[in-house]
PDB file of C-alpha atoms in Angstrom:
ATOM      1  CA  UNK F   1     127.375  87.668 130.391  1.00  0.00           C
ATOM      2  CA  UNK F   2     125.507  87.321 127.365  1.00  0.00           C
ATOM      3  CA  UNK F   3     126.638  89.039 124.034  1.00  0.00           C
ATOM      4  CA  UNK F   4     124.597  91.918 123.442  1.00  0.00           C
ATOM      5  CA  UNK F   5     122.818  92.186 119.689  1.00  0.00           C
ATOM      6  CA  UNK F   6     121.028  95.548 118.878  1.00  0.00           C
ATOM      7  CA  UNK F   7     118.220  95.343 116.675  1.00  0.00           C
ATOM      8  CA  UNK F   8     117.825  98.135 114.450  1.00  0.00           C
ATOM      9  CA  UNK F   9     114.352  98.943 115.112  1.00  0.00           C
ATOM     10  CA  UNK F  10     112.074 101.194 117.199  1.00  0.00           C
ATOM     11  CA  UNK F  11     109.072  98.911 115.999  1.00  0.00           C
ATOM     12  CA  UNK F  12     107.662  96.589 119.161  1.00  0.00           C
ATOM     13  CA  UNK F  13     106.018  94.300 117.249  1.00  0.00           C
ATOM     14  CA  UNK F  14     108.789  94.062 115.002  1.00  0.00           C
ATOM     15  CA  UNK F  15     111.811  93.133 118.170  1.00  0.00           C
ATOM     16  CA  UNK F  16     109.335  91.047 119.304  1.00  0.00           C
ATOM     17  CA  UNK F  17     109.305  88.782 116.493  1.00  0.00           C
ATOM     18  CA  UNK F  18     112.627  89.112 116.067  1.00  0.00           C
ATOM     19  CA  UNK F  19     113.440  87.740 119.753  1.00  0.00           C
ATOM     20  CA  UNK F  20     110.564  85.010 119.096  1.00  0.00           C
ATOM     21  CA  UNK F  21     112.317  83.856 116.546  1.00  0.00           C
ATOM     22  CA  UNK F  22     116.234  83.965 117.707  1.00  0.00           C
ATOM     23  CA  UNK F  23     116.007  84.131 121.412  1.00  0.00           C
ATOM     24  CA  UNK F  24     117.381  80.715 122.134  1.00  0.00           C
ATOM     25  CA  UNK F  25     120.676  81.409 120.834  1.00  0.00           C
ATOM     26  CA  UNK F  26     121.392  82.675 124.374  1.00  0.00           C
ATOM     27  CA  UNK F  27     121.806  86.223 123.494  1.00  0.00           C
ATOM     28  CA  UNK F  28     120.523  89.534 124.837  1.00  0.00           C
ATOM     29  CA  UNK F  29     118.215  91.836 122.683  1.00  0.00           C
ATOM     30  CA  UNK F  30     118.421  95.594 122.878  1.00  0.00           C
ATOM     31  CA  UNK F  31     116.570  97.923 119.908  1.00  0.00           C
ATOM     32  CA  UNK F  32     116.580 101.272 119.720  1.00  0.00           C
ATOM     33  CA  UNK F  33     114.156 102.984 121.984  1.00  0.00           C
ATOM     34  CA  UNK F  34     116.887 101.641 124.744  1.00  0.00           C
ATOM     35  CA  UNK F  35     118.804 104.462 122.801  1.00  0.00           C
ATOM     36  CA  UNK F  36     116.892 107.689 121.551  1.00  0.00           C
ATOM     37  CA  UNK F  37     119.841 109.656 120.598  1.00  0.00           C
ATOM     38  CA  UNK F  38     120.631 106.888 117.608  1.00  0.00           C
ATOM     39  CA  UNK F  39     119.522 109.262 114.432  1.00  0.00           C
ATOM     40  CA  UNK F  40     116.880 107.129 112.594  1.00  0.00           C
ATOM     41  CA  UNK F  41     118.455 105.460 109.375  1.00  0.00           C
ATOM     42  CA  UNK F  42     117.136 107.203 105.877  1.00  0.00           C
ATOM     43  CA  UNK F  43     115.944 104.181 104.268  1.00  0.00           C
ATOM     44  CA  UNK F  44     116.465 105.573 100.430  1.00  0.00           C
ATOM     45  CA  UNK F  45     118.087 102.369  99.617  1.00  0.00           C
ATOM     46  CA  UNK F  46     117.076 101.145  96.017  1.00  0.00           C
ATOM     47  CA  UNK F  47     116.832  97.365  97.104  1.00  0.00           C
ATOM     48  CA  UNK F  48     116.131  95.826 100.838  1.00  0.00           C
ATOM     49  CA  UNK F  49     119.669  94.560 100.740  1.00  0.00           C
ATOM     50  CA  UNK F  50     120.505  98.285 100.118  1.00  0.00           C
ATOM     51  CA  UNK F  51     118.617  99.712 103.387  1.00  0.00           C
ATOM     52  CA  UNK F  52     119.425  96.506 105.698  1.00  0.00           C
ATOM     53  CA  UNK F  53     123.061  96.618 104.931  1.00  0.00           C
ATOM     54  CA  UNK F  54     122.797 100.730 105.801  1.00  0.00           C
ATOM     55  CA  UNK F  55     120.517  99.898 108.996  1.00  0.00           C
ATOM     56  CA  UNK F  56     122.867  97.415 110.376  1.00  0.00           C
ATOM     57  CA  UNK F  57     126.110  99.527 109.504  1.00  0.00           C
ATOM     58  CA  UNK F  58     124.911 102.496 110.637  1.00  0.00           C
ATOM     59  CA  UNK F  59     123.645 101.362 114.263  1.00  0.00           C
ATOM     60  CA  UNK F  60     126.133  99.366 114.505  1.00  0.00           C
ATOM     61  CA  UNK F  61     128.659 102.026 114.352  1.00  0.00           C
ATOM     62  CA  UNK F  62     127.184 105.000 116.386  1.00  0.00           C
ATOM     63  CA  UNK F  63     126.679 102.451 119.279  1.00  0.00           C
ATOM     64  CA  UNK F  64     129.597 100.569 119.022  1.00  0.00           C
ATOM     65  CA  UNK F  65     127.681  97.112 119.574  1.00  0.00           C
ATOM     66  CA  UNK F  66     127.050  94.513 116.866  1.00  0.00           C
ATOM     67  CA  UNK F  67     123.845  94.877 115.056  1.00  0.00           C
ATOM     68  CA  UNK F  68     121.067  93.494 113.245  1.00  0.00           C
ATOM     69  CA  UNK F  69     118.577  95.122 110.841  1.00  0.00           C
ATOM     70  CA  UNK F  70     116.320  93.505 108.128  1.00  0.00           C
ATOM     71  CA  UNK F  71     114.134  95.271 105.556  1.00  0.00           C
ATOM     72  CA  UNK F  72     111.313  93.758 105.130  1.00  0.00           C
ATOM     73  CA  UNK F  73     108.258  94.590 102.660  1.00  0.00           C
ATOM     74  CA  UNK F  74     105.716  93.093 100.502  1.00  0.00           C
ATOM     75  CA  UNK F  75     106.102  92.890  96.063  1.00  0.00           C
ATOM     76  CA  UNK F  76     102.876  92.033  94.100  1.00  0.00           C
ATOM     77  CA  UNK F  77     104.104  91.191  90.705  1.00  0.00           C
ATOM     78  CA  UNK F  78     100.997  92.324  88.995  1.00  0.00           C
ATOM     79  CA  UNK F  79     101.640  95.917  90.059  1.00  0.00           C
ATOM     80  CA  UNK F  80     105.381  96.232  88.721  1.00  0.00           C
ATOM     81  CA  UNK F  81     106.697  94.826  92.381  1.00  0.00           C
ATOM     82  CA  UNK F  82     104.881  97.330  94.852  1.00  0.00           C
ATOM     83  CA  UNK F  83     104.569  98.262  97.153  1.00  0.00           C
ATOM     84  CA  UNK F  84     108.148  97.044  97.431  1.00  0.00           C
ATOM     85  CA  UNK F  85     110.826  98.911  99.491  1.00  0.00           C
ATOM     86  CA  UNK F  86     107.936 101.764  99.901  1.00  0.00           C
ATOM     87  CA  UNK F  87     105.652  98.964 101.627  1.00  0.00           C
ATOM     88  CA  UNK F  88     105.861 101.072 105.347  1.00  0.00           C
ATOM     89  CA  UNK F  89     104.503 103.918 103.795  1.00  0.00           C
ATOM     90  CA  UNK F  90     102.740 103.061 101.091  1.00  0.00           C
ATOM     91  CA  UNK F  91     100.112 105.507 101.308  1.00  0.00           C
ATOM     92  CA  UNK F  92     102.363 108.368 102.376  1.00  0.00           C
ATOM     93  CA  UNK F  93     102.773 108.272 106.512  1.00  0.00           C
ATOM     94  CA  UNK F  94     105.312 105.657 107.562  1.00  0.00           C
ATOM     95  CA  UNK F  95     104.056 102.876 109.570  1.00  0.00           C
ATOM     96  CA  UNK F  96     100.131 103.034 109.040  1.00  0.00           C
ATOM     97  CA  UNK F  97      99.048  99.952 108.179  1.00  0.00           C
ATOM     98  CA  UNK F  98      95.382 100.365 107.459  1.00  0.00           C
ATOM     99  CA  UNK F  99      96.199 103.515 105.143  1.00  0.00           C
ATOM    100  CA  UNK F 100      98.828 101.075 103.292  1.00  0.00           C
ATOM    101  CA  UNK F 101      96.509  98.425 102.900  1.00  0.00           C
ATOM    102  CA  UNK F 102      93.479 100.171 101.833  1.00  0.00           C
ATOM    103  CA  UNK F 103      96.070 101.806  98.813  1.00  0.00           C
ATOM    104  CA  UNK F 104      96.958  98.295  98.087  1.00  0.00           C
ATOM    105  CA  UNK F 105      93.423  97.015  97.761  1.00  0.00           C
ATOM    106  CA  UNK F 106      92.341  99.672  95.673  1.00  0.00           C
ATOM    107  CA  UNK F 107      94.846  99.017  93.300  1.00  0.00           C
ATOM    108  CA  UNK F 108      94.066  95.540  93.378  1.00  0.00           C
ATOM    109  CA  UNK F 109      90.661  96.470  92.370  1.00  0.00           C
ATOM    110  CA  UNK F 110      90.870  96.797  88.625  1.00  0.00           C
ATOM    111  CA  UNK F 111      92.934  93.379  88.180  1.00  0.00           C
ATOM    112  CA  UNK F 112      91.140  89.943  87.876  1.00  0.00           C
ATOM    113  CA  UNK F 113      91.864  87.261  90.461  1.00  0.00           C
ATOM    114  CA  UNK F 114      94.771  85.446  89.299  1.00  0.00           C
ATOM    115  CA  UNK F 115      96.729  89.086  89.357  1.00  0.00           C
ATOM    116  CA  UNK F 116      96.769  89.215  93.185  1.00  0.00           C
ATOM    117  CA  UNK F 117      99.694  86.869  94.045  1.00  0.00           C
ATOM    118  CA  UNK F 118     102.261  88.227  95.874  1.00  0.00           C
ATOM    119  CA  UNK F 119     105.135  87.596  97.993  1.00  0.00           C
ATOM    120  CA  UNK F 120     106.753  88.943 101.540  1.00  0.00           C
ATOM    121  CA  UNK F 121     110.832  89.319 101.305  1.00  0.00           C
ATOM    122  CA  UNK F 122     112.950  90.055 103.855  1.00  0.00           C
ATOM    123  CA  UNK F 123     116.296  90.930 104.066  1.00  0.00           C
ATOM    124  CA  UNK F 124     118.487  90.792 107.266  1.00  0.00           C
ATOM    125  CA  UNK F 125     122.316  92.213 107.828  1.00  0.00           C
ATOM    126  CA  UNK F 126     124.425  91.831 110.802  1.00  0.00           C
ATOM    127  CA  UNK F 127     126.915  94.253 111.348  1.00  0.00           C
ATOM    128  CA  UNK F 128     129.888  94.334 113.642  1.00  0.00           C
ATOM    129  CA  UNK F 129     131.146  97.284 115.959  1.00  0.00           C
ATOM    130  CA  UNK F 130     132.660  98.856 113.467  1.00  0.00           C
ATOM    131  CA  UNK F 131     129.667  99.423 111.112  1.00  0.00           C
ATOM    132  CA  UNK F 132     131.395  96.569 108.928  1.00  0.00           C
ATOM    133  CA  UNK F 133     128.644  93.782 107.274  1.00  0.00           C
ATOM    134  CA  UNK F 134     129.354  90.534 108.501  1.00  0.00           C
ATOM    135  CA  UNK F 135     126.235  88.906 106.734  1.00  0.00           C
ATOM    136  CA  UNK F 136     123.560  89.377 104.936  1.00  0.00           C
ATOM    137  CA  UNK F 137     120.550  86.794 104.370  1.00  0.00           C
ATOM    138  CA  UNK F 138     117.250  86.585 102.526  1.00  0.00           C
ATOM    139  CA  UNK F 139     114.079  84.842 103.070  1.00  0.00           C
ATOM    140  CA  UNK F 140     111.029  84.925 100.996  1.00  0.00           C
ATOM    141  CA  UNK F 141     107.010  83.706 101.110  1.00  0.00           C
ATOM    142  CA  UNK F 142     104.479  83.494  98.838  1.00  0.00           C
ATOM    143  CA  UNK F 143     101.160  84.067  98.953  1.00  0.00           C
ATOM    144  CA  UNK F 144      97.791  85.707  97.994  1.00  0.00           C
ATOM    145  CA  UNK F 145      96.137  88.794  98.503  1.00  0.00           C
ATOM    146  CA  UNK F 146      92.482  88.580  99.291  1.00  0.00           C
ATOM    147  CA  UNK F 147      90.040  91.307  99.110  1.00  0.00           C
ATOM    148  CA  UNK F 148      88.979  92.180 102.936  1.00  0.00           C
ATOM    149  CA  UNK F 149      91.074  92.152 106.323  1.00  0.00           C
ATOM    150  CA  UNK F 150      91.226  88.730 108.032  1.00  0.00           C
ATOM    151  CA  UNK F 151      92.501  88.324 111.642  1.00  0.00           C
ATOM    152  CA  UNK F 152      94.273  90.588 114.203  1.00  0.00           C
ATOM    153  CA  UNK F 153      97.732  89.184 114.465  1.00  0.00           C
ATOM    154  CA  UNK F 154     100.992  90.514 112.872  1.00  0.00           C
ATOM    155  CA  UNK F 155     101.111  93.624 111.608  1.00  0.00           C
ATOM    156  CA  UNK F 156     101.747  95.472 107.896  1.00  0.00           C
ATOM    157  CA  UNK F 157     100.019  93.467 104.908  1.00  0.00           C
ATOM    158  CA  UNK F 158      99.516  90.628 107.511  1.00  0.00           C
ATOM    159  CA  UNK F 159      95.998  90.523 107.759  1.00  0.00           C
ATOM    160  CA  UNK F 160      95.783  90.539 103.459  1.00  0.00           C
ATOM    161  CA  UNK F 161      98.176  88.443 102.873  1.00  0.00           C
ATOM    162  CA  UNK F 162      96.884  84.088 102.287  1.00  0.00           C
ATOM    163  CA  UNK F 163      98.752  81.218 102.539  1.00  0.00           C
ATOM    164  CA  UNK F 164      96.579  79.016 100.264  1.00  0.00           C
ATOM    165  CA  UNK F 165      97.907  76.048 102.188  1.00  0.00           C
ATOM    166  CA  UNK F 166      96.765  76.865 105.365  1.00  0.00           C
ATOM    167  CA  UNK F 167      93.454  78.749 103.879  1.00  0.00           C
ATOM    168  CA  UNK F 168      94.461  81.697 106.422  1.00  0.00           C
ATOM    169  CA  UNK F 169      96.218  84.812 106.672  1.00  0.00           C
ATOM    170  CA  UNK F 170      99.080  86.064 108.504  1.00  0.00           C
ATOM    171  CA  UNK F 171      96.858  87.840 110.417  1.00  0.00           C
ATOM    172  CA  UNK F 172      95.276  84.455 111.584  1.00  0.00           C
ATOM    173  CA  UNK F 173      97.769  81.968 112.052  1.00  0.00           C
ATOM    174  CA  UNK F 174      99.162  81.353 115.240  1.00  0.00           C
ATOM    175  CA  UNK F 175     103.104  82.920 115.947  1.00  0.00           C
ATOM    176  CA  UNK F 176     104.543  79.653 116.403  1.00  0.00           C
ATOM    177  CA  UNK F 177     103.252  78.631 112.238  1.00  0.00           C
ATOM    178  CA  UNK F 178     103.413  82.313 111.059  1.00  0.00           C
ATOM    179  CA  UNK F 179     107.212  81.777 112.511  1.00  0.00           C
ATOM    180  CA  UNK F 180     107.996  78.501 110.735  1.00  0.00           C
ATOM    181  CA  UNK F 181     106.290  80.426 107.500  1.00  0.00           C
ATOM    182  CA  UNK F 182     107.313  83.883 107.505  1.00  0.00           C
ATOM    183  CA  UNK F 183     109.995  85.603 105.232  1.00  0.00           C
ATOM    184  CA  UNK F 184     111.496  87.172 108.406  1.00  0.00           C
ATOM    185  CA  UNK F 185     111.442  83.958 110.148  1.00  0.00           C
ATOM    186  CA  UNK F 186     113.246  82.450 107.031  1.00  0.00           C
ATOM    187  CA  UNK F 187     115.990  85.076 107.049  1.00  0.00           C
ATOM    188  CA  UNK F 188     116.596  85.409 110.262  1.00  0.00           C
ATOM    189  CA  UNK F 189     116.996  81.230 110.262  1.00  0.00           C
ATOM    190  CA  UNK F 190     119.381  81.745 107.534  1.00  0.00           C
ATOM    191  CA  UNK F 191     121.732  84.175 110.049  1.00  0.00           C
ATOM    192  CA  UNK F 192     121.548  82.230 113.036  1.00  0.00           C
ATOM    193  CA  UNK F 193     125.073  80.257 111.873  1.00  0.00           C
ATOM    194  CA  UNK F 194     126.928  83.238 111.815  1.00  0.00           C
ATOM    195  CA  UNK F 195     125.292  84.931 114.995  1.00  0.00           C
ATOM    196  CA  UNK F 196     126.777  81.772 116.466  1.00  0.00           C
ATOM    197  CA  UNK F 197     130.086  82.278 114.991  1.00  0.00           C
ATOM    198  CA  UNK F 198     130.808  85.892 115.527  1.00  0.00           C
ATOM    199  CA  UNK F 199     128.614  87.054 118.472  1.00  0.00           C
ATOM    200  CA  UNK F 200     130.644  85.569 121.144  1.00  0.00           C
ATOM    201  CA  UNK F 201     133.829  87.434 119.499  1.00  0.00           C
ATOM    202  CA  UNK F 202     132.243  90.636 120.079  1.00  0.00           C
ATOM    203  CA  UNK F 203     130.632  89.853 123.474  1.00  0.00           C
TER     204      UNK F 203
END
């Protein structure tokens, strides 16, 4: 039977990157509307690392399965690192996206052109059934924000944020590049050698 991994999330499109991106390590993926009596997780961390690491540990523990979580969010230099660790609810209501990045372009506004560089981090943490962190990983990409919504994949800053390389957004490239790009995609990379190492120990 395959060892089971709950991801700390009640976000679809978020679990179904996640399993996009690790689900040939031969592992089963539950999340948390499998579960609605898991409390949600404050997030009041100061840092991602801070509300991964309490994510992980805290799912982890109440279920008594191993768990992942990642913080994830988007820093624009230019505007003292925000939207930062506040990036899901940027403009006040958790989770809506064209509120966020309407706040986001409006601060943008004022600043010339070479002010709008930015950069998606992510930070994952993999906790055991005991709530205790096993690992912790990072992943970062940089990019550009651009003045008007382009594309209807992803999700969050997605459609705003331009990888100058590819002279598209998130919100336009393809899963399988967006996947080979992505901060999440780099940090959840960066965990798959200890997924390998400890997830068959806790089955």
């Amino acid at each position: 039977m395959a060892p089971l991994l709950v991801l700390g999330t009640r976000n679809r499109k978020k679990r179904d990157e996640i399993v996009e991106i690790l689900g040939d390590l031969g592992l089963e993926f539950g999340d948390l509307s499998q579960w609605p009596d898991v409390p949600e997780v404050v997030e009041d961390g100061a840092t991602f690392e801070d509300n991964a690491r309490k994510k992980a540990g805290e799912v982890a523990r109440h279920l008594e399965r191993w768990g992942l979580a990642e913080d994830s969010g988007l820093v624009v230099p230019d505007l003292n690192g925000r939207p930062g660790v506040h990036s899901a609810r940027y403009a006040g209501t958790q989770g809506d996206d064209a509120a966020n990045n309407q706040r986001l372009l409006a601060e943008l506004a004022p600043l010339p052109d070479e002010c709008r560089a930015a950069y998606y981090i992510c930070t994952a943490a993999l906790a055991d059934p005991e709530g205790q962190i096993r690992a912790v990983t990072e992943g970062r990409c940089h990019g550009v924000i651009i003045n008007e919504r382009r594309g209807s994949g992803g999700f969050g800053y997605d459609p705003l944020f331009l990888i100058p390389e590819y002279h598209a957004t998130f919100g336009e490239l393809s899963p399988r590049v967006k996947h080979a790009l992505s901060h999440r995609a780099k940090a959840l990379s960066a965990l798959r050698p200890a997924l390998r190492r400890l997830l068959p120990e806790g089955g």
